[in-house]
Short mmCIF file of N, CA and C in Angstrom, two decimals:
data_model
loop_
_atom_site.label_atom_id
_atom_site.label_comp_id
_atom_site.label_asym_id
_atom_site.label_seq_id
_atom_site.Cartn_x
_atom_site.Cartn_y
_atom_site.Cartn_z
N MET A 26 149.65 -92.21 190.51
CA MET A 26 148.50 -92.77 189.84
C MET A 26 147.20 -92.20 190.43
N LYS A 27 147.20 -92.00 191.73
CA LYS A 27 146.02 -91.47 192.38
C LYS A 27 145.75 -90.04 191.91
N GLN A 28 146.81 -89.23 191.73
CA GLN A 28 146.65 -87.86 191.23
C GLN A 28 146.09 -87.88 189.81
N TRP A 29 146.62 -88.79 189.01
CA TRP A 29 146.14 -88.89 187.63
C TRP A 29 144.67 -89.26 187.59
N TRP A 30 144.29 -90.24 188.41
CA TRP A 30 142.91 -90.69 188.45
C TRP A 30 141.99 -89.57 188.95
N ARG A 31 142.42 -88.87 189.97
CA ARG A 31 141.62 -87.76 190.51
C ARG A 31 141.46 -86.67 189.45
N ARG A 32 142.54 -86.38 188.74
CA ARG A 32 142.49 -85.32 187.73
C ARG A 32 141.53 -85.68 186.61
N TRP A 33 141.57 -86.87 186.09
CA TRP A 33 140.75 -87.25 184.94
C TRP A 33 139.33 -87.66 185.32
N THR A 34 139.06 -87.96 186.54
CA THR A 34 137.70 -88.33 186.92
C THR A 34 136.98 -87.19 187.66
N TYR A 35 137.73 -86.26 188.17
CA TYR A 35 137.10 -85.22 188.97
C TYR A 35 137.33 -83.82 188.37
N GLU A 36 138.56 -83.43 188.16
CA GLU A 36 138.88 -82.07 187.74
C GLU A 36 138.56 -81.80 186.26
N VAL A 37 138.89 -82.74 185.39
CA VAL A 37 138.65 -82.53 183.95
C VAL A 37 137.15 -82.48 183.65
N PRO A 38 136.32 -83.41 184.16
CA PRO A 38 134.89 -83.27 183.90
C PRO A 38 134.30 -81.98 184.48
N LEU A 39 134.78 -81.55 185.65
CA LEU A 39 134.31 -80.28 186.19
C LEU A 39 134.72 -79.11 185.31
N ALA A 40 135.92 -79.13 184.77
CA ALA A 40 136.37 -78.04 183.90
C ALA A 40 135.56 -78.04 182.60
N ILE A 41 135.29 -79.25 182.06
CA ILE A 41 134.46 -79.33 180.85
C ILE A 41 133.04 -78.84 181.15
N GLY A 42 132.48 -79.21 182.29
CA GLY A 42 131.14 -78.75 182.67
C GLY A 42 131.10 -77.24 182.86
N ASP A 43 132.12 -76.68 183.48
CA ASP A 43 132.18 -75.23 183.65
C ASP A 43 132.27 -74.52 182.31
N ALA A 44 133.08 -75.07 181.39
CA ALA A 44 133.22 -74.46 180.07
C ALA A 44 131.90 -74.55 179.29
N LEU A 45 131.22 -75.70 179.37
CA LEU A 45 129.93 -75.84 178.69
C LEU A 45 128.89 -74.89 179.31
N TRP A 46 128.88 -74.76 180.64
CA TRP A 46 127.96 -73.83 181.28
C TRP A 46 128.22 -72.40 180.82
N GLU A 47 129.50 -72.01 180.77
CA GLU A 47 129.86 -70.67 180.32
C GLU A 47 129.41 -70.44 178.87
N LEU A 48 129.64 -71.43 178.02
CA LEU A 48 129.31 -71.27 176.60
C LEU A 48 127.81 -71.36 176.33
N LEU A 49 127.16 -72.41 176.85
CA LEU A 49 125.77 -72.67 176.48
C LEU A 49 124.75 -71.89 177.32
N VAL A 50 125.13 -71.41 178.49
CA VAL A 50 124.17 -70.70 179.33
C VAL A 50 124.51 -69.22 179.41
N VAL A 51 125.70 -68.92 179.87
CA VAL A 51 126.05 -67.52 180.11
C VAL A 51 126.21 -66.77 178.79
N GLN A 52 127.03 -67.30 177.88
CA GLN A 52 127.26 -66.62 176.61
C GLN A 52 126.00 -66.60 175.74
N LEU A 53 125.21 -67.69 175.76
CA LEU A 53 123.97 -67.72 174.99
C LEU A 53 122.96 -66.70 175.54
N ALA A 54 122.89 -66.56 176.86
CA ALA A 54 122.00 -65.56 177.44
C ALA A 54 122.44 -64.15 177.06
N ALA A 55 123.75 -63.91 177.05
CA ALA A 55 124.25 -62.59 176.64
C ALA A 55 123.94 -62.33 175.17
N LEU A 56 124.07 -63.37 174.33
CA LEU A 56 123.74 -63.22 172.91
C LEU A 56 122.26 -62.93 172.72
N LEU A 57 121.41 -63.64 173.44
CA LEU A 57 119.97 -63.41 173.33
C LEU A 57 119.56 -62.04 173.86
N ASP A 58 120.29 -61.50 174.83
CA ASP A 58 120.01 -60.15 175.30
C ASP A 58 120.31 -59.12 174.23
N ARG A 59 121.36 -59.34 173.45
CA ARG A 59 121.74 -58.40 172.40
C ARG A 59 120.95 -58.62 171.12
N LEU A 60 120.30 -59.77 171.00
CA LEU A 60 119.60 -60.12 169.76
C LEU A 60 118.28 -59.34 169.65
N THR A 61 118.04 -58.75 168.50
CA THR A 61 116.80 -58.03 168.26
C THR A 61 116.12 -58.61 167.02
N VAL A 62 114.88 -58.20 166.81
CA VAL A 62 114.12 -58.68 165.65
C VAL A 62 114.80 -58.21 164.37
N ARG A 63 115.34 -57.01 164.41
CA ARG A 63 116.01 -56.47 163.23
C ARG A 63 117.23 -57.32 162.85
N LYS A 64 117.98 -57.76 163.85
CA LYS A 64 119.15 -58.60 163.56
C LYS A 64 118.73 -59.96 163.01
N ILE A 65 117.62 -60.48 163.54
CA ILE A 65 117.13 -61.77 163.04
C ILE A 65 116.69 -61.64 161.59
N VAL A 66 115.95 -60.57 161.29
CA VAL A 66 115.49 -60.34 159.92
C VAL A 66 116.67 -60.11 158.99
N ALA A 67 117.71 -59.47 159.48
CA ALA A 67 118.88 -59.22 158.64
C ALA A 67 119.66 -60.49 158.33
N THR A 68 119.57 -61.50 159.19
CA THR A 68 120.29 -62.75 158.92
C THR A 68 119.54 -63.68 157.97
N ILE A 69 118.24 -63.48 157.82
CA ILE A 69 117.46 -64.36 156.93
C ILE A 69 117.93 -64.25 155.48
N PRO A 70 118.13 -63.06 154.89
CA PRO A 70 118.63 -63.01 153.52
C PRO A 70 120.01 -63.63 153.35
N VAL A 71 120.84 -63.50 154.37
CA VAL A 71 122.16 -64.11 154.29
C VAL A 71 122.03 -65.63 154.24
N ALA A 72 121.15 -66.18 155.04
CA ALA A 72 120.92 -67.62 155.03
C ALA A 72 120.36 -68.08 153.69
N ILE A 73 119.47 -67.28 153.10
CA ILE A 73 118.90 -67.64 151.79
C ILE A 73 119.98 -67.60 150.71
N ILE A 74 120.84 -66.61 150.75
CA ILE A 74 121.91 -66.53 149.76
C ILE A 74 122.88 -67.69 149.91
N VAL A 75 123.21 -68.05 151.14
CA VAL A 75 124.11 -69.19 151.36
C VAL A 75 123.47 -70.46 150.82
N LEU A 76 122.18 -70.64 151.06
CA LEU A 76 121.50 -71.82 150.54
C LEU A 76 121.40 -71.78 149.01
N ALA A 77 121.26 -70.60 148.43
CA ALA A 77 121.16 -70.49 146.98
C ALA A 77 122.48 -70.86 146.31
N TYR A 78 123.57 -70.48 146.91
CA TYR A 78 124.87 -70.81 146.32
C TYR A 78 125.32 -72.22 146.66
N TYR A 79 124.65 -72.84 147.59
CA TYR A 79 124.93 -74.24 147.87
C TYR A 79 124.10 -75.05 146.88
N HIS A 80 124.69 -75.57 145.84
CA HIS A 80 124.00 -76.07 144.65
C HIS A 80 123.18 -77.32 144.85
N ARG A 81 123.24 -77.94 145.96
CA ARG A 81 122.50 -79.17 146.13
C ARG A 81 121.02 -78.91 146.46
N ILE A 82 120.70 -77.73 146.96
CA ILE A 82 119.32 -77.44 147.34
C ILE A 82 118.76 -76.39 146.38
N PRO A 83 117.75 -76.73 145.58
CA PRO A 83 117.17 -75.72 144.71
C PRO A 83 116.24 -74.79 145.52
N ILE A 84 116.36 -73.50 145.25
CA ILE A 84 115.54 -72.51 145.95
C ILE A 84 114.62 -71.86 144.92
N PRO A 85 113.33 -71.81 145.20
CA PRO A 85 112.41 -71.18 144.25
C PRO A 85 112.64 -69.67 144.19
N PRO A 86 112.30 -69.05 143.06
CA PRO A 86 112.51 -67.59 142.93
C PRO A 86 111.71 -66.77 143.93
N GLU A 87 110.57 -67.29 144.36
CA GLU A 87 109.78 -66.55 145.34
C GLU A 87 110.54 -66.35 146.64
N LEU A 88 111.25 -67.39 147.03
CA LEU A 88 112.04 -67.30 148.25
C LEU A 88 113.18 -66.30 148.10
N MET A 89 113.73 -66.21 146.90
CA MET A 89 114.78 -65.21 146.65
C MET A 89 114.20 -63.80 146.72
N LEU A 90 112.96 -63.63 146.21
CA LEU A 90 112.34 -62.31 146.30
C LEU A 90 112.03 -61.93 147.75
N VAL A 91 111.62 -62.92 148.55
CA VAL A 91 111.40 -62.66 149.97
C VAL A 91 112.71 -62.25 150.63
N GLY A 92 113.78 -62.90 150.26
CA GLY A 92 115.09 -62.54 150.80
C GLY A 92 115.49 -61.13 150.40
N ASP A 93 115.23 -60.77 149.14
CA ASP A 93 115.53 -59.39 148.72
C ASP A 93 114.69 -58.38 149.49
N PHE A 94 113.42 -58.70 149.66
CA PHE A 94 112.56 -57.79 150.42
C PHE A 94 113.06 -57.61 151.85
N LEU A 95 113.45 -58.72 152.47
CA LEU A 95 113.96 -58.63 153.83
C LEU A 95 115.29 -57.87 153.88
N ALA A 96 116.07 -57.97 152.81
CA ALA A 96 117.33 -57.23 152.78
C ALA A 96 117.07 -55.73 152.69
N TYR A 97 116.01 -55.34 152.01
CA TYR A 97 115.70 -53.92 151.85
C TYR A 97 114.63 -53.42 152.81
N ILE A 98 114.38 -54.17 153.86
CA ILE A 98 113.33 -53.77 154.80
C ILE A 98 113.69 -52.48 155.52
N ASP A 99 114.97 -52.21 155.68
CA ASP A 99 115.36 -50.95 156.32
C ASP A 99 114.93 -49.76 155.48
N ILE A 100 115.07 -49.88 154.17
CA ILE A 100 114.67 -48.79 153.28
C ILE A 100 113.16 -48.60 153.34
N PHE A 101 112.42 -49.69 153.30
CA PHE A 101 110.96 -49.59 153.37
C PHE A 101 110.51 -48.99 154.70
N SER A 102 111.13 -49.44 155.78
CA SER A 102 110.73 -48.91 157.09
C SER A 102 111.10 -47.44 157.23
N ALA A 103 112.24 -47.02 156.66
CA ALA A 103 112.61 -45.60 156.71
C ALA A 103 111.62 -44.75 155.93
N LEU A 104 111.22 -45.21 154.75
CA LEU A 104 110.22 -44.46 153.97
C LEU A 104 108.88 -44.42 154.68
N PHE A 105 108.50 -45.52 155.28
CA PHE A 105 107.25 -45.56 156.03
C PHE A 105 107.29 -44.59 157.20
N LEU A 106 108.41 -44.57 157.95
CA LEU A 106 108.53 -43.65 159.08
C LEU A 106 108.51 -42.20 158.62
N LEU A 107 109.14 -41.90 157.50
CA LEU A 107 109.09 -40.53 156.98
C LEU A 107 107.66 -40.13 156.63
N GLY A 108 106.92 -41.03 156.02
CA GLY A 108 105.52 -40.76 155.71
C GLY A 108 104.69 -40.52 156.95
N VAL A 109 104.90 -41.33 157.97
CA VAL A 109 104.16 -41.17 159.22
C VAL A 109 104.54 -39.86 159.89
N LEU A 110 105.83 -39.55 159.92
CA LEU A 110 106.26 -38.30 160.57
C LEU A 110 105.72 -37.08 159.86
N SER A 111 105.65 -37.12 158.53
CA SER A 111 105.11 -35.96 157.82
C SER A 111 103.62 -35.79 158.14
N ARG A 112 102.92 -36.90 158.28
CA ARG A 112 101.50 -36.80 158.66
C ARG A 112 101.35 -36.31 160.10
N VAL A 113 102.22 -36.76 160.97
CA VAL A 113 102.15 -36.33 162.36
C VAL A 113 102.42 -34.83 162.46
N THR A 114 103.41 -34.32 161.73
CA THR A 114 103.69 -32.88 161.78
C THR A 114 102.52 -32.08 161.22
N THR A 115 101.88 -32.59 160.17
CA THR A 115 100.72 -31.90 159.63
C THR A 115 99.59 -31.88 160.65
N ILE A 116 99.35 -32.99 161.30
CA ILE A 116 98.29 -33.07 162.31
C ILE A 116 98.61 -32.13 163.47
N LEU A 117 99.87 -32.10 163.90
CA LEU A 117 100.24 -31.20 164.99
C LEU A 117 100.05 -29.74 164.60
N PHE A 118 100.35 -29.39 163.35
CA PHE A 118 100.16 -28.02 162.88
C PHE A 118 98.68 -27.65 162.94
N VAL A 119 97.82 -28.54 162.48
CA VAL A 119 96.37 -28.27 162.50
C VAL A 119 95.88 -28.17 163.94
N VAL A 120 96.36 -29.03 164.82
CA VAL A 120 95.94 -28.98 166.22
C VAL A 120 96.38 -27.67 166.87
N ARG A 121 97.59 -27.22 166.59
CA ARG A 121 98.06 -25.94 167.15
C ARG A 121 97.22 -24.78 166.64
N GLN A 122 96.90 -24.77 165.35
CA GLN A 122 96.07 -23.69 164.81
C GLN A 122 94.68 -23.72 165.46
N THR A 123 94.11 -24.89 165.60
CA THR A 123 92.79 -25.01 166.22
C THR A 123 92.83 -24.55 167.67
N ALA A 124 93.87 -24.92 168.40
CA ALA A 124 93.99 -24.49 169.79
C ALA A 124 94.13 -22.98 169.89
N ALA A 125 94.88 -22.38 168.97
CA ALA A 125 95.03 -20.92 168.98
C ALA A 125 93.69 -20.23 168.68
N ARG A 126 92.94 -20.77 167.74
CA ARG A 126 91.64 -20.19 167.41
C ARG A 126 90.66 -20.35 168.57
N ILE A 127 90.69 -21.49 169.23
CA ILE A 127 89.80 -21.71 170.38
C ILE A 127 90.17 -20.75 171.50
N ALA A 128 91.46 -20.55 171.74
CA ALA A 128 91.89 -19.61 172.78
C ALA A 128 91.45 -18.19 172.44
N LEU A 129 91.55 -17.80 171.17
CA LEU A 129 91.10 -16.47 170.75
C LEU A 129 89.59 -16.33 170.93
N LEU A 130 88.83 -17.36 170.57
CA LEU A 130 87.38 -17.33 170.73
C LEU A 130 86.98 -17.24 172.20
N VAL A 131 87.63 -18.02 173.05
CA VAL A 131 87.32 -17.98 174.48
C VAL A 131 87.67 -16.61 175.05
N GLY A 132 88.81 -16.05 174.65
CA GLY A 132 89.19 -14.72 175.13
C GLY A 132 88.21 -13.65 174.72
N SER A 133 87.77 -13.69 173.47
CA SER A 133 86.80 -12.69 173.03
C SER A 133 85.43 -12.89 173.69
N THR A 134 85.05 -14.15 173.94
CA THR A 134 83.79 -14.42 174.62
C THR A 134 83.83 -13.91 176.06
N VAL A 135 84.94 -14.12 176.75
CA VAL A 135 85.07 -13.63 178.12
C VAL A 135 85.01 -12.11 178.14
N ALA A 136 85.68 -11.44 177.20
CA ALA A 136 85.64 -9.98 177.14
C ALA A 136 84.23 -9.49 176.86
N HIS A 137 83.50 -10.18 175.99
CA HIS A 137 82.12 -9.79 175.68
C HIS A 137 81.21 -9.96 176.89
N VAL A 138 81.39 -11.05 177.62
CA VAL A 138 80.58 -11.30 178.81
C VAL A 138 80.89 -10.25 179.87
N ARG A 139 82.13 -9.85 180.00
CA ARG A 139 82.47 -8.81 180.97
C ARG A 139 81.82 -7.49 180.59
N ARG A 140 81.76 -7.20 179.29
CA ARG A 140 81.11 -5.97 178.85
C ARG A 140 79.62 -5.99 179.15
N LEU A 141 79.00 -7.14 179.06
CA LEU A 141 77.57 -7.25 179.35
C LEU A 141 77.30 -7.13 180.85
N ASP A 142 78.28 -7.43 181.67
CA ASP A 142 78.17 -7.38 183.11
C ASP A 142 76.98 -8.19 183.59
N VAL A 143 76.99 -9.44 183.28
CA VAL A 143 75.89 -10.34 183.58
C VAL A 143 75.75 -10.56 185.08
N ARG A 144 76.79 -10.40 185.83
CA ARG A 144 76.74 -10.73 187.25
C ARG A 144 75.93 -9.73 188.06
N HIS A 145 75.82 -8.45 187.65
CA HIS A 145 75.19 -7.41 188.45
C HIS A 145 73.93 -6.86 187.79
N ARG A 146 73.01 -7.69 187.44
CA ARG A 146 71.76 -7.21 186.82
C ARG A 146 70.85 -6.62 187.88
N ARG A 147 70.07 -5.64 187.47
CA ARG A 147 69.10 -5.02 188.38
C ARG A 147 67.84 -5.87 188.43
N GLN A 148 67.17 -5.75 189.54
CA GLN A 148 65.90 -6.43 189.64
C GLN A 148 64.88 -5.67 188.82
N ARG A 149 63.82 -6.34 188.42
CA ARG A 149 62.84 -5.71 187.54
C ARG A 149 62.11 -4.57 188.23
N GLY A 150 61.83 -4.68 189.50
CA GLY A 150 61.08 -3.65 190.20
C GLY A 150 61.96 -2.57 190.80
N ALA A 151 63.27 -2.64 190.64
CA ALA A 151 64.17 -1.66 191.27
C ALA A 151 64.04 -0.32 190.57
N PRO A 152 64.03 0.76 191.35
CA PRO A 152 63.93 2.08 190.72
C PRO A 152 65.20 2.42 189.95
N ALA A 153 65.01 3.22 188.93
CA ALA A 153 66.16 3.62 188.12
C ALA A 153 66.98 4.64 188.89
N ARG A 154 68.23 4.70 188.58
CA ARG A 154 69.10 5.68 189.24
C ARG A 154 68.70 7.07 188.79
N PRO A 155 68.68 8.01 189.70
CA PRO A 155 68.38 9.39 189.28
C PRO A 155 69.54 9.92 188.44
N ARG A 156 69.20 10.65 187.43
CA ARG A 156 70.22 11.22 186.54
C ARG A 156 70.80 12.46 187.19
N ARG A 157 72.06 12.63 187.06
CA ARG A 157 72.72 13.82 187.60
C ARG A 157 72.53 14.97 186.63
N LYS A 158 72.18 16.09 187.16
CA LYS A 158 72.03 17.28 186.33
C LYS A 158 73.38 17.96 186.23
N PRO A 159 73.65 18.57 185.10
CA PRO A 159 74.94 19.24 184.98
C PRO A 159 75.02 20.41 185.95
N VAL A 160 76.20 20.64 186.44
CA VAL A 160 76.41 21.73 187.38
C VAL A 160 76.29 23.05 186.64
N ARG A 161 75.49 23.96 187.16
CA ARG A 161 75.29 25.25 186.50
C ARG A 161 76.23 26.27 187.12
N SER A 162 76.77 27.08 186.28
CA SER A 162 77.66 28.13 186.78
C SER A 162 76.83 29.27 187.36
N GLU A 163 77.49 30.26 187.98
CA GLU A 163 76.77 31.39 188.57
C GLU A 163 76.05 32.21 187.51
N ASP A 164 76.66 32.33 186.33
CA ASP A 164 76.02 33.08 185.25
C ASP A 164 74.73 32.40 184.81
N ASP A 165 74.76 31.10 184.70
CA ASP A 165 73.57 30.37 184.27
C ASP A 165 72.47 30.49 185.30
N ARG A 166 72.85 30.51 186.59
CA ARG A 166 71.85 30.61 187.64
C ARG A 166 71.18 31.99 187.62
N ALA A 167 71.99 32.98 187.36
CA ALA A 167 71.45 34.35 187.39
C ALA A 167 70.59 34.65 186.19
N TYR A 168 71.05 34.30 185.03
CA TYR A 168 70.35 34.68 183.80
C TYR A 168 69.61 33.53 183.13
N GLY A 169 69.81 32.32 183.60
CA GLY A 169 69.22 31.19 182.94
C GLY A 169 70.15 30.70 181.82
N SER A 170 69.83 29.62 181.22
CA SER A 170 70.68 29.11 180.16
C SER A 170 70.35 29.81 178.85
N VAL A 171 71.15 29.62 177.89
CA VAL A 171 70.97 30.23 176.57
C VAL A 171 69.69 29.74 175.95
N TRP A 172 69.37 28.48 176.14
CA TRP A 172 68.18 27.91 175.53
C TRP A 172 66.90 28.48 176.15
N ASP A 173 67.02 28.78 177.44
CA ASP A 173 65.85 29.38 178.10
C ASP A 173 65.56 30.77 177.50
N GLN A 174 66.63 31.53 177.22
CA GLN A 174 66.44 32.87 176.65
C GLN A 174 65.94 32.78 175.23
N VAL A 175 66.39 31.77 174.46
CA VAL A 175 65.91 31.61 173.09
C VAL A 175 64.45 31.26 173.10
N ALA A 176 64.03 30.45 174.06
CA ALA A 176 62.62 30.05 174.13
C ALA A 176 61.74 31.23 174.51
N LEU A 177 62.29 32.18 175.33
CA LEU A 177 61.51 33.34 175.73
C LEU A 177 61.36 34.35 174.59
N ALA A 178 62.32 34.38 173.69
CA ALA A 178 62.29 35.39 172.64
C ALA A 178 61.29 35.14 171.56
#
């Protein structure tokens, strides 16, 4: 009798408490971890259809249309994402073209600045470099240049 009393007053309530803890806390937490907004939205049309076929509760047509919309929300969201992605690819294409043009402009500007040689300007009062005269050959030295002889004639 003592074993029976111990079992029904101590062990059985503990086993029931453990089972309730497992079901209502552990399993519910695991379910809530897996639950997403998409799954919740997907269950709403099912609940509306169950209520619609349960003849005791009248459901207005507006609620049925909301249920249909929620049932097809995946299609709407897919079309919306495709529209956004096509705009994003267009924007990326324009940004790439603009970046290429800016790089070309910067490259040509740098080349132009190098040609100008802005870093090594002469001072205003600095004397000009003397010009080098062409080297004259021995024949030119002896007889003069052709132009000198034409001028003498």
